[in-house]
XYZ file of C-alpha atoms in Angstrom:
762
model
C 22.598 9.697 42.667
C 21.855 6.038 43.352
C 21.359 4.084 40.150
C 17.997 2.258 40.435
C 19.068 -0.873 38.551
C 22.207 -2.859 39.221
C 22.743 -4.656 35.941
C 21.388 -5.611 32.547
C 19.150 -8.666 33.151
C 18.289 -9.603 29.568
C 20.778 -12.467 29.329
C 18.416 -14.378 31.602
C 15.445 -14.052 29.233
C 14.232 -16.409 26.506
C 13.425 -13.839 23.806
C 16.070 -13.589 21.054
C 15.219 -9.905 20.676
C 15.835 -9.200 24.346
C 19.039 -11.210 24.292
C 20.281 -9.072 21.413
C 20.381 -6.228 23.952
C 22.006 -8.226 26.762
C 25.434 -6.691 26.110
C 24.199 -3.090 26.001
C 25.563 -0.808 28.727
C 21.941 0.162 29.381
C 20.715 -1.751 32.445
C 17.799 -3.273 30.582
C 15.150 -5.096 32.595
C 12.429 -7.415 31.323
C 8.846 -6.430 32.070
C 8.300 -8.124 35.421
C 7.432 -7.428 39.030
C 11.068 -6.774 39.948
C 11.450 -3.998 37.390
C 8.153 -2.347 38.286
C 8.886 -2.589 42.024
C 12.314 -1.018 41.467
C 10.732 1.987 39.768
C 8.175 2.301 42.557
C 10.785 1.991 45.303
C 13.074 4.603 43.760
C 10.226 6.757 42.431
C 11.796 7.078 38.996
C 10.076 6.803 35.596
C 10.150 3.760 33.392
C 11.719 3.984 29.976
C 9.935 1.297 27.929
C 11.396 0.332 24.557
C 9.337 -2.051 22.398
C 10.574 -3.763 19.258
C 11.176 -7.131 17.637
C 14.147 -8.996 16.274
C 13.514 -8.334 12.572
C 12.923 -4.587 13.036
C 15.528 -2.592 11.106
C 15.165 0.701 12.985
C 15.211 -1.123 16.311
C 18.730 -2.288 15.482
C 19.717 1.179 14.290
C 18.625 2.774 17.567
C 20.476 0.109 19.519
C 23.707 0.743 17.650
C 23.421 4.528 17.791
C 22.150 5.016 21.347
C 21.776 1.917 23.484
C 25.364 0.781 22.805
C 26.796 4.189 23.747
C 28.133 4.217 27.348
C 27.465 7.946 27.743
C 23.847 7.574 26.639
C 23.480 4.497 28.828
C 24.702 6.463 31.859
C 21.897 9.003 31.386
C 19.293 6.252 31.059
C 20.594 4.191 33.982
C 20.790 7.157 36.365
C 17.291 8.442 35.726
C 15.056 5.551 34.678
C 14.278 1.908 35.048
C 14.807 0.854 31.414
C 12.567 -1.996 30.241
C 12.909 -3.868 26.952
C 9.817 -5.585 25.509
C 9.616 -7.996 22.602
C 6.297 -7.109 20.961
C 5.982 -10.648 19.625
C 6.295 -12.010 23.158
C 4.040 -9.417 24.825
C 1.536 -8.198 22.221
C -0.796 -7.025 25.001
C 1.701 -4.424 26.218
C 2.520 -3.439 22.650
C -1.187 -2.890 21.940
C -1.618 -0.609 24.928
C 1.395 1.620 24.302
C 0.883 1.679 20.547
C -2.719 2.768 21.074
C -1.608 5.668 23.271
C 0.993 6.670 20.690
C -1.591 6.697 17.919
C -4.060 8.651 20.060
C -1.631 11.374 21.125
C 0.821 11.461 18.212
C -1.410 10.327 15.363
C 1.051 7.586 14.448
C 3.147 4.761 15.792
C 5.770 2.237 14.813
C 8.795 0.353 16.047
C 10.918 0.866 17.948
C 8.248 2.302 20.208
C 9.694 4.462 22.978
C 7.552 5.266 26.014
C 8.404 7.106 29.211
C 6.009 6.085 31.965
C 5.173 6.582 35.602
C 6.347 3.799 37.922
C 2.969 2.081 37.554
C 3.329 1.923 33.771
C 1.143 4.826 32.574
C 2.884 6.656 29.690
C 3.369 10.436 29.673
C 5.678 10.782 26.640
C 5.954 8.572 23.563
C 7.763 8.398 20.267
C 9.303 5.868 17.927
C 12.882 6.051 16.653
C 15.045 8.808 18.110
C 18.445 9.656 16.603
C 21.364 9.992 19.030
C 21.521 13.755 18.456
C 18.849 16.227 17.393
C 18.502 16.424 13.615
C 15.987 17.742 11.087
C 13.475 18.695 13.718
C 13.649 15.312 15.450
C 14.961 15.527 19.036
C 17.940 13.431 20.010
C 17.474 10.520 22.392
C 19.883 11.818 25.053
C 18.275 15.249 24.940
C 14.806 13.751 25.458
C 16.013 11.625 28.375
C 17.731 14.563 30.070
C 14.731 16.824 29.571
C 12.330 14.247 31.007
C 14.658 13.555 33.929
C 14.851 17.276 34.676
C 11.094 17.674 34.576
C 10.601 14.626 36.834
C 12.906 16.149 39.450
C 10.629 19.182 39.744
C 7.634 18.341 41.949
C 5.202 20.583 40.060
C 6.225 19.227 36.682
C 6.139 15.682 38.023
C 2.564 16.196 39.145
C 1.715 17.449 35.666
C 3.348 14.347 34.141
C 1.275 12.125 36.423
C -1.879 13.997 35.405
C -1.049 13.633 31.738
C -0.316 9.928 32.211
C -3.665 9.426 33.925
C -5.486 11.191 31.097
C -3.706 9.165 28.427
C -4.296 5.903 30.272
C -7.999 6.761 30.525
C -8.053 7.508 26.800
C -6.422 4.135 26.095
C -9.022 2.385 28.227
C -11.799 4.236 26.431
C -10.415 3.072 23.104
C -9.389 -0.489 23.936
C -12.161 -1.394 26.366
C -14.925 0.377 24.461
C -18.250 -1.391 24.924
C -21.253 0.831 24.086
C -24.213 0.739 26.442
C -26.792 0.667 23.661
C -25.595 -0.062 20.109
C -27.533 1.610 17.322
C -29.735 -0.531 15.064
C -27.872 -1.083 11.799
C -28.559 -2.537 8.359
C -26.095 -5.422 8.403
C -27.073 -6.596 4.915
C -25.568 -3.448 3.370
C -22.346 -3.605 5.373
C -20.428 -5.913 3.022
C -21.376 -3.797 0.020
C -20.193 -0.663 1.799
C -16.886 -2.287 2.661
C -16.381 -3.553 -0.888
C -17.179 -0.132 -2.343
C -14.690 1.494 0.018
C -11.998 -1.034 -0.905
C -12.558 -0.467 -4.632
C -12.399 3.316 -4.134
C -9.160 2.993 -2.178
C -7.524 0.634 -4.647
C -4.505 1.923 -6.557
C -5.592 1.086 -10.099
C -2.153 1.849 -11.512
C 0.099 -0.095 -9.160
C -2.194 -2.291 -7.104
C -2.669 -2.279 -3.374
C -4.609 0.251 -1.363
C -3.807 3.933 -1.248
C -1.777 5.951 -3.716
C 1.096 6.719 -1.370
C 4.021 4.848 0.107
C 4.731 2.688 1.974
C 2.518 -0.071 0.617
C 1.382 -2.751 3.039
C -0.105 -6.091 2.011
C -3.710 -6.232 3.119
C -4.822 -9.808 2.500
C -8.102 -9.285 4.376
C -9.173 -6.637 1.872
C -8.153 -8.840 -1.044
C -10.206 -11.692 0.410
C -13.195 -9.387 0.893
C -13.002 -8.219 -2.731
C -12.554 -11.758 -4.032
C -15.763 -12.845 -2.336
C -17.655 -9.909 -3.830
C -16.199 -10.537 -7.274
C -17.423 -14.138 -7.326
C -20.659 -13.700 -5.385
C -21.880 -10.551 -7.117
C -20.009 -10.632 -10.413
C -18.261 -7.414 -9.353
C -15.714 -6.768 -12.105
C -14.143 -3.804 -10.328
C -13.551 -5.957 -7.260
C -11.952 -8.711 -9.329
C -9.750 -6.183 -11.113
C -8.539 -4.891 -7.754
C -7.771 -8.443 -6.635
C -5.755 -9.421 -9.684
C -3.979 -6.072 -10.017
C -2.883 -6.217 -6.390
C -1.787 -9.859 -6.399
C 0.066 -9.414 -9.707
C 1.829 -6.278 -8.468
C 3.005 -7.893 -5.238
C 4.129 -11.093 -6.973
C 6.074 -9.246 -9.676
C 7.659 -6.636 -7.410
C 10.490 -6.723 -4.923
C 8.182 -7.475 -2.021
C 8.128 -11.030 -3.328
C 11.494 -12.802 -3.223
C 11.976 -13.565 -6.910
C 14.894 -15.920 -6.283
C 13.831 -17.853 -3.205
C 10.087 -17.353 -2.847
C 8.161 -15.895 0.068
C 7.062 -12.367 0.892
C 8.907 -9.573 2.660
C 7.067 -7.406 5.193
C 5.998 -4.452 3.004
C 7.171 -2.138 0.228
C 8.624 1.304 0.897
C 7.399 2.647 -2.463
C 4.097 2.799 -4.291
C 5.288 0.429 -7.040
C 6.134 -2.507 -4.695
C 9.777 -2.389 -5.831
C 11.838 -2.063 -2.646
C 10.727 -3.940 0.463
C 11.497 -3.816 4.124
C 13.342 -7.081 3.942
C 12.243 -8.898 7.086
C 10.153 -11.988 6.426
C 7.363 -12.590 8.913
C 5.609 -15.905 9.360
C 2.181 -14.246 9.370
C 2.718 -12.581 5.973
C 3.850 -15.879 4.508
C 0.707 -17.475 5.873
C -2.027 -14.972 5.030
C -0.761 -13.927 1.587
C -0.392 -17.492 0.224
C -3.760 -18.428 1.751
C -5.513 -15.648 -0.168
C -3.430 -16.311 -3.286
C -4.563 -19.955 -3.316
C -8.168 -18.753 -3.058
C -7.608 -16.433 -6.008
C -6.133 -19.312 -7.988
C -9.322 -21.282 -7.533
C -11.525 -18.295 -8.344
C -9.632 -17.226 -11.470
C -8.038 -20.436 -12.699
C -4.696 -18.637 -13.049
C -1.840 -21.107 -12.416
C 0.616 -18.304 -11.591
C -1.225 -17.732 -8.310
C -0.862 -21.390 -7.403
C 2.855 -21.137 -8.159
C 3.338 -18.082 -5.949
C 1.458 -19.735 -3.102
C 3.327 -22.994 -3.535
C 6.730 -21.311 -3.654
C 5.873 -19.370 -0.524
C 5.038 -22.596 1.308
C 8.281 -24.106 0.028
C 10.175 -21.089 1.423
C 8.497 -21.519 4.810
C 9.302 -25.241 4.833
C 12.913 -24.528 4.007
C 13.693 -21.549 6.194
C 11.098 -21.168 8.960
C 10.291 -24.689 10.093
C 11.670 -25.921 13.409
C 12.942 -29.461 13.721
C 9.730 -30.834 15.210
C 7.485 -29.339 12.521
C 6.343 -26.082 14.139
C 7.259 -22.738 12.588
C 9.465 -19.969 13.963
C 8.456 -16.331 13.826
C 10.735 -14.163 11.684
C 13.790 -13.761 9.500
C 15.654 -10.498 9.977
C 16.122 -7.756 7.407
C 19.850 -7.305 7.906
C 22.840 -9.523 7.357
C 26.567 -9.370 6.783
C 27.517 -8.228 3.300
C 28.722 -10.902 0.892
C 32.508 -11.047 0.915
C 32.765 -9.465 -2.533
C 31.054 -6.282 -1.290
C 33.221 -5.651 1.761
C 35.584 -2.686 1.603
C 39.247 -3.551 1.571
C 38.675 -7.219 0.852
C 40.576 -7.798 -2.379
C 42.059 -11.216 -1.827
C 41.015 -14.307 0.049
C 43.584 -13.561 2.769
C 42.473 -9.937 2.978
C 38.856 -11.046 3.263
C 39.657 -13.383 6.122
C 41.560 -10.644 7.972
C 38.727 -8.229 7.290
C 36.250 -10.689 8.794
C 38.295 -10.965 11.955
C 38.934 -7.251 12.391
C 35.473 -5.774 12.084
C 31.809 -6.459 12.648
C 30.818 -3.795 10.157
C 29.135 -4.368 6.797
C 25.853 -5.488 8.368
C 23.210 -3.883 6.216
C 19.557 -4.278 5.307
C 18.866 -6.332 2.193
C 22.390 -7.641 1.653
C 21.219 -11.249 1.329
C 18.535 -10.532 -1.270
C 20.088 -7.922 -3.600
C 22.352 -8.214 -6.633
C 24.707 -6.271 -8.893
C 25.346 -6.974 -12.595
C 28.908 -8.083 -11.756
C 27.569 -10.613 -9.250
C 25.254 -12.077 -11.883
C 28.102 -12.217 -14.414
C 30.287 -14.000 -11.862
C 27.917 -16.957 -11.548
C 26.253 -17.110 -14.992
C 27.535 -17.270 -18.537
C 25.876 -15.639 -21.517
C 23.165 -15.687 -22.698
C 21.766 -16.571 -19.255
C 23.456 -13.620 -17.511
C 21.981 -11.066 -19.901
C 18.561 -12.676 -19.720
C 18.570 -12.613 -15.921
C 19.657 -8.986 -15.759
C 16.941 -7.946 -18.202
C 14.269 -10.145 -16.667
C 14.896 -9.012 -13.087
C 15.930 -5.422 -13.812
C 19.452 -5.788 -12.409
C 21.401 -2.690 -13.494
C 24.585 -0.878 -12.518
C 22.628 1.985 -10.964
C 20.345 -0.386 -9.051
C 16.941 0.304 -7.558
C 18.070 0.175 -3.926
C 20.825 1.659 -1.817
C 24.549 1.330 -2.582
C 23.910 0.543 -6.246
C 22.213 -2.749 -5.418
C 19.147 -4.155 -7.160
C 16.155 -5.862 -5.624
C 15.056 -8.331 -8.324
C 11.649 -7.634 -9.841
C 9.918 -8.959 -12.941
C 11.077 -6.064 -15.090
C 10.449 -7.662 -18.499
C 8.038 -10.379 -19.573
C 9.183 -13.685 -21.017
C 7.292 -12.888 -24.200
C 9.174 -9.602 -24.687
C 12.506 -11.249 -23.915
C 11.756 -13.974 -26.457
C 10.726 -11.496 -29.138
C 13.829 -9.350 -28.630
C 16.053 -12.400 -29.004
C 14.119 -14.030 -31.819
C 13.563 -17.044 -29.620
C 10.617 -18.960 -28.238
C 9.064 -18.327 -24.849
C 9.718 -21.953 -23.883
C 13.440 -21.650 -24.668
C 13.729 -18.400 -22.719
C 11.783 -19.923 -19.848
C 14.046 -22.961 -19.716
C 17.163 -20.770 -19.609
C 15.696 -18.623 -16.874
C 14.688 -21.683 -14.901
C 18.235 -23.006 -14.855
C 19.675 -19.546 -14.189
C 17.388 -18.931 -11.270
C 18.436 -22.235 -9.719
C 22.062 -21.141 -10.047
C 21.342 -17.749 -8.466
C 19.578 -19.466 -5.608
C 22.456 -21.872 -4.993
C 24.968 -19.020 -5.033
C 22.841 -16.906 -2.696
C 22.812 -19.769 -0.212
C 26.570 -19.214 0.320
C 26.006 -15.655 1.567
C 25.786 -14.764 5.266
C 22.154 -15.293 6.235
C 19.782 -12.943 8.055
C 19.203 -13.982 11.671
C 16.208 -16.136 12.528
C 14.027 -15.510 15.565
C 13.410 -18.974 16.989
C 10.185 -18.156 18.827
C 7.325 -20.543 18.104
C 4.124 -18.501 18.481
C 0.850 -20.393 18.785
C -1.323 -17.935 16.855
C 1.104 -17.453 13.979
C 1.416 -21.217 13.609
C -2.379 -21.301 13.392
C -2.282 -18.834 10.489
C 0.343 -20.974 8.780
C -1.721 -24.142 9.224
C -4.650 -22.384 7.515
C -2.350 -21.545 4.597
C -1.340 -25.195 4.292
C -4.986 -26.222 4.333
C -5.716 -23.692 1.569
C -2.830 -25.092 -0.450
C -3.889 -28.724 0.014
C -3.245 -30.675 -3.165
C -1.527 -27.673 -4.757
C 1.792 -29.503 -5.001
C -0.020 -32.420 -6.629
C -2.245 -30.511 -9.034
C 0.098 -27.731 -10.150
C 3.667 -28.228 -11.236
C 6.059 -26.413 -8.940
C 8.851 -26.116 -11.464
C 8.021 -22.561 -12.290
C 9.009 -19.175 -11.045
C 6.624 -16.654 -9.598
C 5.223 -14.258 -12.111
C 2.224 -12.204 -12.945
C -0.957 -14.024 -13.812
C -0.302 -13.471 -17.482
C 3.186 -15.032 -17.403
C 3.923 -18.159 -19.372
C 4.285 -21.198 -17.176
C 7.395 -22.113 -19.086
C 9.177 -19.262 -17.397
C 10.583 -20.654 -14.578
C 12.301 -22.406 -11.880
C 11.091 -24.407 -9.062
C 12.495 -23.420 -5.738
C 12.469 -27.141 -4.982
C 14.623 -27.771 -8.087
C 17.219 -25.514 -6.501
C 17.307 -27.544 -3.343
C 14.796 -25.487 -1.467
C 11.496 -27.301 -1.602
C 9.570 -29.253 0.954
C 11.067 -32.535 2.080
C 8.361 -33.417 4.572
C 5.729 -34.921 2.324
C 2.472 -33.436 1.180
C 1.228 -29.967 1.980
C -1.438 -31.223 4.321
C 0.994 -33.480 6.172
C 3.104 -30.386 6.826
C 0.091 -28.609 8.258
C -0.719 -31.559 10.501
C 2.887 -31.739 11.722
C 2.743 -28.056 12.605
C -0.481 -28.489 14.571
C 0.867 -31.506 16.444
C 4.142 -29.757 17.281
C 2.452 -26.529 18.375
C 0.097 -28.394 20.679
C 2.950 -30.499 22.027
C 4.933 -27.387 22.920
C 2.235 -24.939 23.956
C -0.858 -26.855 25.127
C -0.860 -28.483 28.559
C -4.363 -29.936 28.352
C -6.014 -26.903 29.939
C -4.093 -23.804 28.870
C -2.683 -22.717 25.524
C 0.539 -20.757 25.951
C 1.581 -17.896 23.699
C 5.129 -18.752 22.658
C 8.246 -20.747 23.393
C 11.793 -20.403 22.134
C 12.825 -23.311 19.948
C 15.299 -25.353 21.970
C 14.468 -23.697 25.296
C 13.991 -26.524 27.796
C 12.394 -24.226 30.391
C 9.195 -24.187 28.317
C 6.590 -21.456 27.840
C 5.592 -19.017 30.563
C 3.152 -16.496 29.047
C -0.433 -17.731 28.691
C -2.011 -17.435 25.295
C -3.883 -14.396 24.043
C -7.079 -14.356 22.043
C -5.214 -14.522 18.730
C -3.397 -17.657 19.881
C -6.664 -19.436 20.646
C -8.609 -18.070 17.662
C -5.915 -18.447 14.987
C -4.866 -21.922 16.097
C -8.508 -23.037 16.363
C -9.181 -21.721 12.846
C -6.093 -23.522 11.549
C -7.222 -26.781 13.168
C -10.738 -26.391 11.762
C -9.362 -25.668 8.275
C -7.260 -28.804 8.595
C -10.322 -30.865 9.506
C -12.228 -29.530 6.500
C -9.626 -30.793 4.024
C -8.584 -34.011 5.763
C -11.882 -35.237 7.168
C -10.040 -36.223 10.362
C -11.869 -35.722 13.639
C -8.727 -34.894 15.657
C -8.233 -31.339 14.351
C -11.964 -30.691 14.754
C -11.714 -31.754 18.393
C -8.817 -29.309 18.826
C -10.798 -26.487 17.217
C -13.811 -27.047 19.475
C -11.636 -27.329 22.586
C -9.873 -24.043 21.817
C -13.181 -22.355 20.965
C -14.512 -23.397 24.353
C -11.340 -21.910 25.830
C -12.110 -18.593 24.141
C -15.494 -18.439 25.834
C -14.140 -19.499 29.210
C -11.158 -17.129 29.278
C -11.853 -14.144 27.055
C -15.617 -13.757 26.635
C -17.390 -11.341 28.992
C -21.168 -11.853 28.763
C -21.793 -8.685 30.757
C -19.897 -6.566 28.249
C -20.981 -8.630 25.242
C -17.468 -8.857 23.870
C -14.351 -11.020 23.685
C -11.231 -9.405 25.112
C -7.684 -9.894 23.863
C -6.346 -10.864 27.296
C -7.757 -13.521 29.601
C -9.911 -12.487 32.523
C -7.297 -13.910 34.904
C -4.444 -12.132 33.125
C -2.048 -9.468 34.397
C -3.616 -6.211 35.583
C -2.398 -3.655 33.030
C -3.241 -0.062 32.120
C -6.119 -1.405 29.989
C -7.664 -4.726 28.997
C -7.472 -4.516 25.213
C -9.785 -5.702 22.494
C -8.372 -6.162 18.999
C -10.910 -4.586 16.658
C -8.990 -3.792 13.489
C -7.103 -5.871 10.961
C -3.480 -4.794 10.859
C -0.411 -6.909 10.109
C -2.466 -9.866 11.321
C -6.256 -10.262 11.236
C -8.365 -8.903 14.076
C -8.434 -11.620 16.717
C -11.907 -10.461 17.726
C -13.126 -10.795 14.134
C -11.478 -14.187 13.641
C -12.996 -15.408 16.918
C -16.469 -14.264 15.829
C -16.067 -15.956 12.427
C -14.797 -19.098 14.113
C -17.845 -19.276 16.372
C -20.122 -18.907 13.345
C -18.295 -21.721 11.535
C -18.311 -24.098 14.502
C -21.883 -23.443 15.610
C -23.296 -26.494 13.806
C -20.750 -28.816 15.442
C -21.616 -28.173 19.088
C -24.607 -27.846 21.411
C -23.130 -24.601 22.791
C -24.607 -21.319 21.585
C -21.632 -20.216 19.527
C -23.687 -18.369 16.944
C -25.613 -16.316 19.501
C -22.347 -15.228 21.130
C -20.953 -14.194 17.743
C -24.153 -12.225 17.105
C -23.786 -10.549 20.475
C -20.191 -9.536 19.703
C -20.937 -8.003 16.296
C -23.999 -6.242 17.730
C -21.917 -4.782 20.549
C -19.447 -3.315 18.071
C -21.896 -2.510 15.259
C -21.414 1.259 15.507
C -17.646 0.939 15.284
C -17.740 -1.531 12.391
C -20.383 0.332 10.380
C -18.470 3.564 10.877
C -15.378 2.105 9.208
C -16.075 -1.354 7.760
C -12.849 -1.546 5.792
C -10.710 -1.041 8.889
C -12.601 -3.897 10.545
C -12.572 -6.421 7.694
C -12.754 -9.543 9.852
C -15.621 -8.182 11.942
C -17.321 -6.995 8.754
C -17.074 -10.500 7.278
C -18.462 -12.030 10.474
C -21.368 -9.582 10.374
C -22.033 -10.460 6.733
C -22.046 -14.199 7.409
C -24.487 -13.790 10.266
C -26.718 -11.605 8.127
C -26.863 -13.780 5.009
C -26.450 -17.171 6.699
C -23.779 -19.794 6.253
C -23.192 -22.254 3.458
C -22.442 -25.880 4.357
C -21.432 -28.943 2.395
C -21.744 -32.102 4.483
C -19.775 -34.954 2.917
C -20.883 -38.403 4.081
C -18.191 -40.536 2.516
C -15.153 -42.608 3.386
C -13.126 -42.059 1.370
C -14.208 -38.911 -0.444
C -14.305 -39.732 -4.186
C -11.464 -38.364 -6.306
C -13.994 -36.533 -8.489
C -15.160 -34.621 -5.411
C -11.547 -33.838 -4.518
C -11.084 -32.420 -8.002
C -14.136 -30.189 -7.577
C -12.970 -28.966 -4.181
C -9.513 -28.211 -5.572
C -10.759 -26.234 -8.559
C -13.860 -24.544 -7.139
C -13.817 -21.317 -5.161
C -16.112 -21.886 -2.211
C -15.445 -18.675 -0.298
C -16.426 -19.049 3.343
C -18.513 -22.189 2.826
C -18.130 -24.777 5.581
C -17.042 -28.297 4.618
C -18.330 -30.862 7.109
C -16.984 -34.323 6.264
C -18.270 -37.187 8.410
C -18.284 -40.991 8.393
C -20.949 -42.334 6.040
C -22.767 -44.404 8.682
C -24.247 -43.694 12.097
C -22.080 -46.392 13.664
C -18.958 -44.748 12.276
C -20.151 -41.371 13.481
C -20.628 -42.748 16.999
C -16.861 -43.076 17.370
C -16.446 -39.425 16.358
C -19.056 -38.293 18.863
C -17.196 -40.137 21.595
C -13.945 -38.428 20.599
C -15.680 -35.035 20.684
C -17.426 -35.739 23.983
C -20.872 -35.214 22.441
C -23.969 -37.063 23.631
C -26.007 -36.177 20.547
C -25.295 -35.736 16.859
C -24.714 -32.033 16.130
C -26.931 -30.302 13.545
C -24.346 -30.235 10.751
C -24.288 -34.072 10.642
C -27.715 -34.977 12.008
C -29.659 -37.192 9.598
C -27.025 -36.749 6.872
C -25.774 -40.279 6.310
C -24.695 -41.793 3.021
C -27.652 -43.091 1.050
C -27.857 -46.154 -1.181
C -24.412 -47.156 0.045
C -22.806 -44.394 -2.021
C -20.876 -41.233 -1.078
C -23.461 -38.534 -0.437
C -23.267 -34.760 -0.255
C -25.771 -32.426 1.406
C -25.699 -28.752 0.408
C -27.206 -26.255 2.856
C -27.664 -22.496 2.814
C -29.145 -20.494 5.678
C -30.555 -23.628 7.373
C -32.200 -24.851 4.138
C -30.728 -28.062 2.742
C -30.793 -29.928 -0.528
C -31.928 -33.533 -0.803
C -29.035 -36.031 -0.540
C -27.012 -36.076 -3.752
C -24.410 -38.447 -5.125
C -23.343 -36.051 -7.854
C -21.151 -33.200 -6.593
C -22.064 -31.087 -9.622
C -25.699 -31.416 -8.650
C -24.937 -30.139 -5.142
C -23.103 -27.129 -6.563
C -25.976 -26.522 -8.953
C -28.381 -26.493 -6.012
C -26.204 -23.910 -4.299
C -26.081 -21.805 -7.448
C -29.783 -21.102 -7.016
C -29.104 -19.552 -3.605
C -27.294 -16.323 -2.770
C -23.947 -17.425 -1.388
C -20.259 -16.650 -1.627
C -18.899 -19.306 -3.939
C -18.325 -19.881 -7.624
C -16.668 -21.970 -10.250
């Protein structure tokens, strides 16, 4: 039989994940016209494998199957094998994942799909072991069975029919636009979503659902936080604090170096999947900073601040943008490697084998490892504090550090003070961090993704002034922990060296635009250091997330540049993704590649719904432009009202957009230059929810320069007639198109708002 593909072509690609498979004996192809034409010419199926560089089971399947020459021979003889990086092609991932969920009831990565030559799937699964085991078919067996069926004309016809049916089902799901949406009570939607979130909250361990695994769901936390402040909902606030405390005290939070892992494999948040994703370390700190303002708990500020310090240290590219992921696996520390008893033995062992690459090796500890770097009493304190035992809480007798005992209990047991215990732990944690830095590190995916950088910029905006107003020399802990506990990641050589929080956010925006914006088109991603530049045009999440990040930056800096970026990208959303005939905003551009389906992103998953974020963005920016942003947002939420009302909690971002349109927006226009320090203090300490801050120059002449920058002929509504009065900084508070008189006292503006039904609080 003629082998359809001649060679593995992944060495020619930019994606680090694809390059990881460049040495496989499988003749992997990237998703491109050449690969699809090859399948069509030879009339053989596609085998599509989708994953990402930090995916543990993706690496397992590569080592077990894709590196096996015998398995590769079966694949190469019968299929055109295509490797896809889901972070590089989220549109393809969305389509095939949707089919998997529709036909199998579940999905995950690696995602394995066997497809007709035109890309329609007829068989899907996730991880397959090399041989059949425990009811799960082996990968080679599946490939041989599919190849045999394809060679039979009758069975091939049946496979084509099945593929057509599944593709139609995917289009029905992803392109769903009802002809006539049902009239709905939008005012009750937020309450329904909040009630559902409270019902689904795990009161014992935090998070949502009583089973494992446990995924962080920052959108639900944000929803509950708004309800807690707006409505005085104690159950909602309890869910917020229980969840944030549980994540921050468990193994999902890196207790030594800061930052969040992807998710927890158990109900108690003890053992994580160890990859660190940029989006988690953007959305979770952003919501944690909001909770800090709403509750006044400094521990939340510390967790958010340490997470930003981690991102600065380990995920920032040289020019200021952020890369996408850190892997879950790394080489074992030398002391854990079998047969490595002496320094010479260890060196020989390094040269002779590439084994000992395991998940979690960088982040876990044993009691002996603690004893090797700390003296008593610090060693005993650390082991008790972080639950490091000989039996461990993870595989191979290793321990993922958690906050196992409180500082108060440790102090009482040792007849000491909490401050003394905290000081010892602070120094010990710095030592652990420094020692951990000598271990082999997890790999870093160097992709710079526009949308994920937008999420990160929003987190920096939320954390503005946090490094100035809250000491960072403290370890993460639950909200009830003593501030004396801990260690600053920056004290251990790991903090930000690039200036203030907001300067870091501005650097990220500038670098992302420099790399991925050509003046007309925003591109999706580029590999750090790749001189060939980006090639895939941006998706809706790239435009919406980066626009939101730029707008958040404007709100805290009062600089017109980020606002101009936000409005430009919002216009790009309408020009490229909005379909007025369908009344919706698609995930892919109207001039994009013709795929099995043109997806919409309805639900909030590991990242927020791009459709929901876009709708919220249009609501926020409506007062800054003559374009009808608000009416388009209303059209979108009306189009999808049945879907959202049927399951508001699964569509948190769309639910929030619906709620804002129903109750009206809150605005604070600040006519001042500079903004008084007293106002800064209020903005730092006051939870304002989704209120819009609209700083502007105090005079009309100053505003004229802004209007020229923005290309506006007339003053937009949010600034119109709202100059500084009496030569003093002036604030205008507005709710649902009703505004207060000009006020020079920020407290008075907040008091005016307190008489209106809004989402904010002190």
